[in-house]
Coordinates of C-alpha atoms in Angstrom, one line a residue:
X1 CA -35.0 -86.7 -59.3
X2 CA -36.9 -89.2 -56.7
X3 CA -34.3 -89.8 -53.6
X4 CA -35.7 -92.8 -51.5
X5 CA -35.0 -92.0 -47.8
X6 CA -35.0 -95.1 -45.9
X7 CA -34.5 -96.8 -42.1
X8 CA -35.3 -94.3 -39.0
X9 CA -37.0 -90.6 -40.3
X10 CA -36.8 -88.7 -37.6
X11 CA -40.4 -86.2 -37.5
X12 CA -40.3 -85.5 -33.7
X13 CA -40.0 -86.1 -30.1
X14 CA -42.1 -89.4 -30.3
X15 CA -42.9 -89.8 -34.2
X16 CA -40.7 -91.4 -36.4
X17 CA -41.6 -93.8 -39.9
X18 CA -39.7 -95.9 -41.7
X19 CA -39.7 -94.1 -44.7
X20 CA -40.2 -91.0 -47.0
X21 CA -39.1 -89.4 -50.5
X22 CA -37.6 -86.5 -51.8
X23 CA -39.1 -85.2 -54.9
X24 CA -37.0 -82.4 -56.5
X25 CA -36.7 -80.1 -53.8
X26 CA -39.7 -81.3 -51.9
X27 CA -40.2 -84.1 -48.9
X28 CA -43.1 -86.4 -49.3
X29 CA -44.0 -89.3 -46.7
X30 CA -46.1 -90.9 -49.4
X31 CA -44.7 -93.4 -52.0
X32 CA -44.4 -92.0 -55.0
X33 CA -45.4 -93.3 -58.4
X34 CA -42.1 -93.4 -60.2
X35 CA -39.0 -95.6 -58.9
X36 CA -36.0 -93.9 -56.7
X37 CA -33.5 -93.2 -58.8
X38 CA -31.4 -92.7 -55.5
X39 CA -31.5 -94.4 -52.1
X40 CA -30.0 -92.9 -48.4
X41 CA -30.7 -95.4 -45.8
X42 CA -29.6 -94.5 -41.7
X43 CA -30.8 -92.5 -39.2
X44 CA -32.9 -89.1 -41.2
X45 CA -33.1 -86.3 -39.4
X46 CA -34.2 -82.9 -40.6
X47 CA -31.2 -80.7 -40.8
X48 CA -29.2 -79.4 -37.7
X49 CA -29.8 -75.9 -36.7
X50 CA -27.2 -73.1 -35.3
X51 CA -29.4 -70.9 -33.2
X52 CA -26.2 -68.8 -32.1
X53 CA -23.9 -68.5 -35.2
X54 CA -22.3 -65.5 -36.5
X55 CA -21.9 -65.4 -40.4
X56 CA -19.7 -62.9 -41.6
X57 CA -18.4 -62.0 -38.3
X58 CA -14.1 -62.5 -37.5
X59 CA -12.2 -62.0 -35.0
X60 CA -11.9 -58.3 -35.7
X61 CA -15.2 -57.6 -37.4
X62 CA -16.9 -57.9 -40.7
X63 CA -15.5 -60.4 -43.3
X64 CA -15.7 -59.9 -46.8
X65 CA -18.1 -62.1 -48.9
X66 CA -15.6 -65.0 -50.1
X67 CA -15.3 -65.6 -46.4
X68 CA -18.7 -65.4 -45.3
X69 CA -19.8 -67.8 -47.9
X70 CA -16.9 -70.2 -46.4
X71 CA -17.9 -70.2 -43.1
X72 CA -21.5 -70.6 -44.1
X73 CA -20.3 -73.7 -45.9
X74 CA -18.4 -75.2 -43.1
X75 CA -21.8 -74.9 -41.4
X76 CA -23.4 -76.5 -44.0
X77 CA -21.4 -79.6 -44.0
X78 CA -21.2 -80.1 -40.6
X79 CA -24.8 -80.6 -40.7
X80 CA -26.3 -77.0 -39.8
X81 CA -29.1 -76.5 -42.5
X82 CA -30.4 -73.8 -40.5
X83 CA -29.0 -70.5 -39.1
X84 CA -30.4 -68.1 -36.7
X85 CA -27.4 -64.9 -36.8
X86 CA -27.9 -63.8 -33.5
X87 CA -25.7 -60.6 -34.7
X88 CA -23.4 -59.6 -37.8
X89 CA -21.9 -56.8 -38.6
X90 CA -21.8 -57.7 -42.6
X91 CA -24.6 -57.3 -44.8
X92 CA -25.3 -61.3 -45.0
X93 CA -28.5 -60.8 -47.5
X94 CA -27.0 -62.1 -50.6
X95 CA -27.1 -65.7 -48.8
X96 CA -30.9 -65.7 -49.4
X97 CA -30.3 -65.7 -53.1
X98 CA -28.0 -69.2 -52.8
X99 CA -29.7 -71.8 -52.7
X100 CA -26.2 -73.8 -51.7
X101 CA -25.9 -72.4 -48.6
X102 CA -28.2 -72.6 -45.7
X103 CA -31.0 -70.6 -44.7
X104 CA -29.9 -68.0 -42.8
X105 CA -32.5 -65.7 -40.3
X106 CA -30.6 -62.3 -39.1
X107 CA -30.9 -60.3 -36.3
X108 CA -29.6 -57.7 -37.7
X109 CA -26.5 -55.6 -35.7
X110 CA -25.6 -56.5 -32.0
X111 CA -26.7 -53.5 -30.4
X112 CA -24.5 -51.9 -27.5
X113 CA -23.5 -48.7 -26.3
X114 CA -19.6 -47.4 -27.3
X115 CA -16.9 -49.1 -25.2
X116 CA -19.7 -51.6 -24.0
X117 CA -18.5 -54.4 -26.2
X118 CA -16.3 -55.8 -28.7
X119 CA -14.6 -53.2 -31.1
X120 CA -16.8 -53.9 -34.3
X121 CA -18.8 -56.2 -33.6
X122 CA -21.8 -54.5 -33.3
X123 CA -23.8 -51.1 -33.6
X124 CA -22.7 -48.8 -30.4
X125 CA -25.3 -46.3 -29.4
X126 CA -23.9 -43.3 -27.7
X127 CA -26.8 -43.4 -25.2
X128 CA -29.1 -46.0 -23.7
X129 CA -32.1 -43.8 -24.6
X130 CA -31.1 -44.6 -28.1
X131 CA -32.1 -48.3 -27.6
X132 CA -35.8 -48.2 -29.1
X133 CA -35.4 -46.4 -32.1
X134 CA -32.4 -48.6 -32.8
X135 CA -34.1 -51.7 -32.4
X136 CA -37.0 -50.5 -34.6
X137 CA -34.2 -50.2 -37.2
X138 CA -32.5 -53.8 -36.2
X139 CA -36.0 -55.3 -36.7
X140 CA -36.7 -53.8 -39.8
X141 CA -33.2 -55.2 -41.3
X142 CA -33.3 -59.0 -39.9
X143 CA -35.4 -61.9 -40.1
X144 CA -38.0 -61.5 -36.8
X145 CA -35.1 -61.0 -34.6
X146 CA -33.2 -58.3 -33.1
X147 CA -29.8 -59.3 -30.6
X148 CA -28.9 -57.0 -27.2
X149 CA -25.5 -56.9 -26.2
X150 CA -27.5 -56.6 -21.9
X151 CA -24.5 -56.9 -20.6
X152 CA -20.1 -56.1 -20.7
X153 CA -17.3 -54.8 -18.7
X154 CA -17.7 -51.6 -17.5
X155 CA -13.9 -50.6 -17.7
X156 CA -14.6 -47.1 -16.3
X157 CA -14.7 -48.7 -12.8
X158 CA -10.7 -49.5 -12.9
X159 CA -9.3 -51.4 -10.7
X160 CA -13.4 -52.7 -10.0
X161 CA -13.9 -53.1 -13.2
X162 CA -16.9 -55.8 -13.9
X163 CA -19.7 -57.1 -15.7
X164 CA -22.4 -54.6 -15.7
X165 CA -25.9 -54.0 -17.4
X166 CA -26.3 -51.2 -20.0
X167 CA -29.7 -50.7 -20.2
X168 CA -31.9 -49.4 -17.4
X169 CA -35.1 -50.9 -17.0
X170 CA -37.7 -48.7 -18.4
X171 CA -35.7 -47.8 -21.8
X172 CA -34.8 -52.4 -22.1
X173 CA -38.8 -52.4 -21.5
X174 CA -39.4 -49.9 -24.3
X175 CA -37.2 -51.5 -26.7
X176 CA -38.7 -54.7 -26.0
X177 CA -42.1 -53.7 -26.5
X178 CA -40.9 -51.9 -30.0
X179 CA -39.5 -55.4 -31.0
X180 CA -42.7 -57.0 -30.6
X181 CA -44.9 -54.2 -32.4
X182 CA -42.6 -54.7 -35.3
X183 CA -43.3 -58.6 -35.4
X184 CA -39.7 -59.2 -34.1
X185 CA -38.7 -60.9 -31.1
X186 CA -35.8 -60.4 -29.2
X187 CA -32.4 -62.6 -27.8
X188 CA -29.7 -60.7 -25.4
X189 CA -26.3 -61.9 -24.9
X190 CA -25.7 -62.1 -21.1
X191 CA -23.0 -63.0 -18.7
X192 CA -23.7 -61.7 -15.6
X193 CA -26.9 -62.4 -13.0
X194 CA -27.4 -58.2 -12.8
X195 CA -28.8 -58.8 -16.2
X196 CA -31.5 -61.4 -16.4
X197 CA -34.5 -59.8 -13.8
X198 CA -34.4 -56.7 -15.9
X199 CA -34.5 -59.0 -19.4
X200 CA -37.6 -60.9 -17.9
X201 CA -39.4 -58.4 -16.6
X202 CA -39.1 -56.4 -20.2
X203 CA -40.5 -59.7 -21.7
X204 CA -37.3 -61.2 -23.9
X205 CA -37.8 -64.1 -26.3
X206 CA -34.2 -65.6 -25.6
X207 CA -31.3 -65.5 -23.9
X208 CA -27.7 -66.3 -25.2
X209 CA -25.2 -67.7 -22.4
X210 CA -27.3 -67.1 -19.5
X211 CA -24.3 -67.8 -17.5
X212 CA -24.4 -65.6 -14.2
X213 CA -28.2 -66.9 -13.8
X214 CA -28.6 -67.7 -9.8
X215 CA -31.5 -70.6 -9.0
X216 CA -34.1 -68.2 -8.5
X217 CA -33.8 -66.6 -12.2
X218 CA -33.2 -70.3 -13.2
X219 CA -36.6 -70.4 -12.0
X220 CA -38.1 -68.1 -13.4
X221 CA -36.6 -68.5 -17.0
X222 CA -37.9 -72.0 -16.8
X223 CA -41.5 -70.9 -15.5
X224 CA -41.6 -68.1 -18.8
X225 CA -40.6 -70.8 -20.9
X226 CA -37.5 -69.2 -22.5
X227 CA -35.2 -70.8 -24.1
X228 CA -31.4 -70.2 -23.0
X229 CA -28.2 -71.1 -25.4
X230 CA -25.9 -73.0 -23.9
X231 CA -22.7 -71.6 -26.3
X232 CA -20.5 -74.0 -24.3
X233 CA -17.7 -73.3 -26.8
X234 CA -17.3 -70.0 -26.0
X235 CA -17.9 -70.4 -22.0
X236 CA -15.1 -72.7 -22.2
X237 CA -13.0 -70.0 -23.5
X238 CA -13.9 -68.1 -20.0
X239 CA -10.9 -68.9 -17.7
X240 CA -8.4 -67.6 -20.7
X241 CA -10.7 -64.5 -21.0
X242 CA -9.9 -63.7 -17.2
X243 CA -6.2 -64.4 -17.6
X244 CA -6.0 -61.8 -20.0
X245 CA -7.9 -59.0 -18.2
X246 CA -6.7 -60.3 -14.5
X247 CA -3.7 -57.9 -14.3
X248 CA -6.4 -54.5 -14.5
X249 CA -9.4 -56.3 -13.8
X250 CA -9.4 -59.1 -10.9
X251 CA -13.3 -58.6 -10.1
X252 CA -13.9 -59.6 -14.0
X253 CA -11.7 -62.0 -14.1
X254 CA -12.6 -63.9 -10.7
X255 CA -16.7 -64.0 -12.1
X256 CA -15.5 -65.3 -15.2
X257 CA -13.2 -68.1 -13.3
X258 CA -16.1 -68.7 -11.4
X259 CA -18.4 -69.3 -14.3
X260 CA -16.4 -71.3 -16.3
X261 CA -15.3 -73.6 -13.4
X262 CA -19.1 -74.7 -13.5
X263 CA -20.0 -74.3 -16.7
X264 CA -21.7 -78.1 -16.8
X265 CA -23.2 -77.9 -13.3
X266 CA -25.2 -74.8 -14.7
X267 CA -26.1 -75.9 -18.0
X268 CA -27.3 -79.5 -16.2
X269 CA -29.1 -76.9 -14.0
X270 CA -30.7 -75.0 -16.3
X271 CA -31.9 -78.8 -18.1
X272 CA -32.9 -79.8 -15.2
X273 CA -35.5 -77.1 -14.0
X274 CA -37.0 -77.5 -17.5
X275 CA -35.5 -75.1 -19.1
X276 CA -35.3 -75.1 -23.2
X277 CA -31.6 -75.6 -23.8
X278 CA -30.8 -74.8 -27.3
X279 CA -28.0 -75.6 -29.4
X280 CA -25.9 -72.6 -30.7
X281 CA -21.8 -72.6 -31.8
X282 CA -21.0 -68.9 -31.4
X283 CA -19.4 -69.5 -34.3
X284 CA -17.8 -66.4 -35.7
X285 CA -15.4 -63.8 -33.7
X286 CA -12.6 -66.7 -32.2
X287 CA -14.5 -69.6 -33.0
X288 CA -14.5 -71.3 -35.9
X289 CA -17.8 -72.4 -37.8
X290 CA -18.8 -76.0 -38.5
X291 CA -18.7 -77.4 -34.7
X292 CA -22.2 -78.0 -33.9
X293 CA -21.5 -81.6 -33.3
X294 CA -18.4 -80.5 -31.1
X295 CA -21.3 -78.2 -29.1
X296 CA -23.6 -80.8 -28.8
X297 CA -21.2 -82.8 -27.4
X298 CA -20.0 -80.5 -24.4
X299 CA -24.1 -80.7 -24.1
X300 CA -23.9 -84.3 -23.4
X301 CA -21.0 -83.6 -20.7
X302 CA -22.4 -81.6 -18.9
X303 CA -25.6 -83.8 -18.1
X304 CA -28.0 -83.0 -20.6
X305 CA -29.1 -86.7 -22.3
X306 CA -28.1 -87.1 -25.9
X307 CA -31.8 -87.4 -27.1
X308 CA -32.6 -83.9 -25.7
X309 CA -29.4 -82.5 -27.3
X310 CA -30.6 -83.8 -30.7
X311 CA -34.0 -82.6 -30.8
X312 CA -32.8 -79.0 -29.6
X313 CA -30.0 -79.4 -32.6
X314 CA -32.4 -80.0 -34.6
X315 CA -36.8 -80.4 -35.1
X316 CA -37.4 -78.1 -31.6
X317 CA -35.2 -75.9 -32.6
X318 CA -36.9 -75.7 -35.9
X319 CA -40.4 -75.2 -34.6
X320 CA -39.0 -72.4 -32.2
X321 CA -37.9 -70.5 -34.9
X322 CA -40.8 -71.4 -37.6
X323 CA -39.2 -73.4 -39.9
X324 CA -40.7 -76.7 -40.6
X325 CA -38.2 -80.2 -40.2
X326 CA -39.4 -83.7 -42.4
X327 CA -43.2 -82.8 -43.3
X328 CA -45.4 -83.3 -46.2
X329 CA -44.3 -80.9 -48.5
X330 CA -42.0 -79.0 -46.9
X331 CA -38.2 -78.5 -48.4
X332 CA -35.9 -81.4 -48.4
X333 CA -33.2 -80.4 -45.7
X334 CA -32.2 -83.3 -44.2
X335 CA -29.4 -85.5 -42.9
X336 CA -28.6 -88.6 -42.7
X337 CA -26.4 -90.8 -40.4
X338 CA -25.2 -94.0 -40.2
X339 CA -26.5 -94.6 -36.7
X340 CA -28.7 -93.3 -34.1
X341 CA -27.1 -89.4 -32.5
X342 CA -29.8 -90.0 -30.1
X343 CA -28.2 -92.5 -28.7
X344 CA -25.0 -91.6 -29.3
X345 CA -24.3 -87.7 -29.5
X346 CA -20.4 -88.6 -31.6
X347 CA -22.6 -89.5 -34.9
X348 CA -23.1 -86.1 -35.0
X349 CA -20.1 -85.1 -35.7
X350 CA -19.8 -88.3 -39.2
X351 CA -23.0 -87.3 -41.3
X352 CA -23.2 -89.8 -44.1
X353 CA -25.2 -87.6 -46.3
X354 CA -26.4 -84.3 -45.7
X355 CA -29.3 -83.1 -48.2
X356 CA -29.9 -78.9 -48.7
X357 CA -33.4 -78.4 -50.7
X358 CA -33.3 -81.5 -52.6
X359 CA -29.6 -82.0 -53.6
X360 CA -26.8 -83.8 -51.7
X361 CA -24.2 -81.4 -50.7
X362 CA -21.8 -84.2 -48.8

């Protein structure tokens, strides 16, 4: 089967042609021999990527398989070709066997300490000097990532109850460092500013949320290059959050007011110091999967332009993570639109075709 993909094919920031081909599961950007026996013609881009999605994840915990493999499909037709599980607690490893469903690199468990998290949702250590030899583990079970819970409500404190790290310094430093020997790098879901100097200085690949960071770690995040997830789905979710905990909680629940009153204003911030914003749902736990375009769009609203949004949705992400976009060669995941997202973030959300190694899936 010869597809003929045809108008604007997206490569990267500044290279686009006119055309290109997919031969059975394979891109070329040569003409091929042989006629097209099938033609796509719009904006191609190579397909959307979910760096903060969490397959087989619910509300309450693990899912069985029939409802992983739905949520991995609602993801698929929404665009997202690409997958980084920044935590699960279901064995998600049959995916790689499906060649249906999109490619799908694991982190492994969240890793937290007990009654530092959700009920769950992750592995809970019993003591922080656990960390290490569970993230050795964590690495050796995901795709080159391991996922830190760095930071939760410390409900011990009562009436003060807050956001507070779980890791001290030297043990985050450690695990970091055994993350790195094993070939993996490492993401940490924080809320709160407490968090992010000890992260840094323990040399983290990622961080998920970001949202307590004050201009001064703004700075610094920028100037180590890291790239932060927005998840504007789930800060958005913030203010209902602190009406549920307000009663026994009020310091919680004021921070997380606070944080999701200027939710844009520090997204735009982070853009704007040069920051790599990435492009993750959260999808999994209360949100539902298949709203990257919704995600993108919050993006776009909070200042970030519509071009940058793409590319981070889409070919950066992809060469963060490894995983080549429209090349010679490389697997035909790609996407197709009937006019530019670049210039208009809502075409994300209308993909005329969507293409998963080779085949048309929508």
């Amino acid at each position: 089967m010869i597809t003929h993909l045809r108008g604007t094919v997206v490569l990267g920031d500044d290279h686009e042609v006119g055309e290109a081909w997919i031969i059975g599961d394979r891109l070329t950007l040569e003409q091929p021999v042989e006629p097209a026996e099938a033609v796509l013609e719009g904006w191609v881009l190579p397909g959307l990527v979910d760096v903060h999605c969490h397959i087989g994840l619910a509300s309450d915990g693990a899912v069985d398989r029939a409802t992983a493999e739905e949520q991995a499909r609602a993801d698929r037709d929404s665009g997202v070709l690409l997958v980084r599980d920044a935590g699960s607690p279901a064995d998600t490893r049959w995916v790689d066997g499906r060649a249906d469903l999109p490619r799908l690199l694991r982190a492994g468990h969240h890793l937290a300490l007990t009654k530092r998290y959700l009920r769950h949702y992750g592995r809970e250590l019993t003591d922080p000097s656990q960390l290490p030899q569970a993230v050795r583990e964590e690495a050796a079970r995901g795709d080159g990532w391991v996922k830190l819970v760095a930071d939760w409500i410390d409900r011990d404190l009562g009436a003060d109850g807050d956001l507070r790290p779980l890791w001290p310094a030297d043990v985050l430093a450690e695990a970091v460092a055994v993350a790195h020997a094993a070939g993996a790098r490492v993401t940490a879901h924080t809320f709160s500013h407490e968090a992010i100097d000890d992260l840094l200085d323990a040399g983290v690949d990622g961080l998920e949320h970001a949202t307590g960071a004050t201009p001064e770690q703004i700075s610094r995040i920028a100037a180590a290059g890291i790239p932060v997830t927005a998840t504007l789905l789930q800060v958005a979710q913030f203010d209902a959050i602190a009406a549920q905990g307000e009663a026994r909680y009020p310091r919680f629940a004021a921070r997380m007011r606070a944080m999701h009153a200027r939710r844009y204003d520090h997204v735009r911030d982070l853009h704007d110091a040069g920051v790599p914003v990435l492009v993750g749902t959260d999808a999994g736990g209360t949100i539902a999967h298949g709203h990257v375009a919704d995600e993108a769009a919050e993006m776009v609203r909070a200042g970030i332009p519509a071009h940058d949004v793409v590319a981070a949705a889409s070919w950066r992400a992809r060469a963060w993570l490894g995983v080549p976009g429209i090349a010679e060669g490389e697997s035909a995941d790609v996407i197709v639109y009937a006019a530019d997202p670049r210039v208009d973030v809502a075409a994300l959300a209308a993909p005329r075709a969507v293409v998963l190694r080779g085949v048309r899936v929508r």
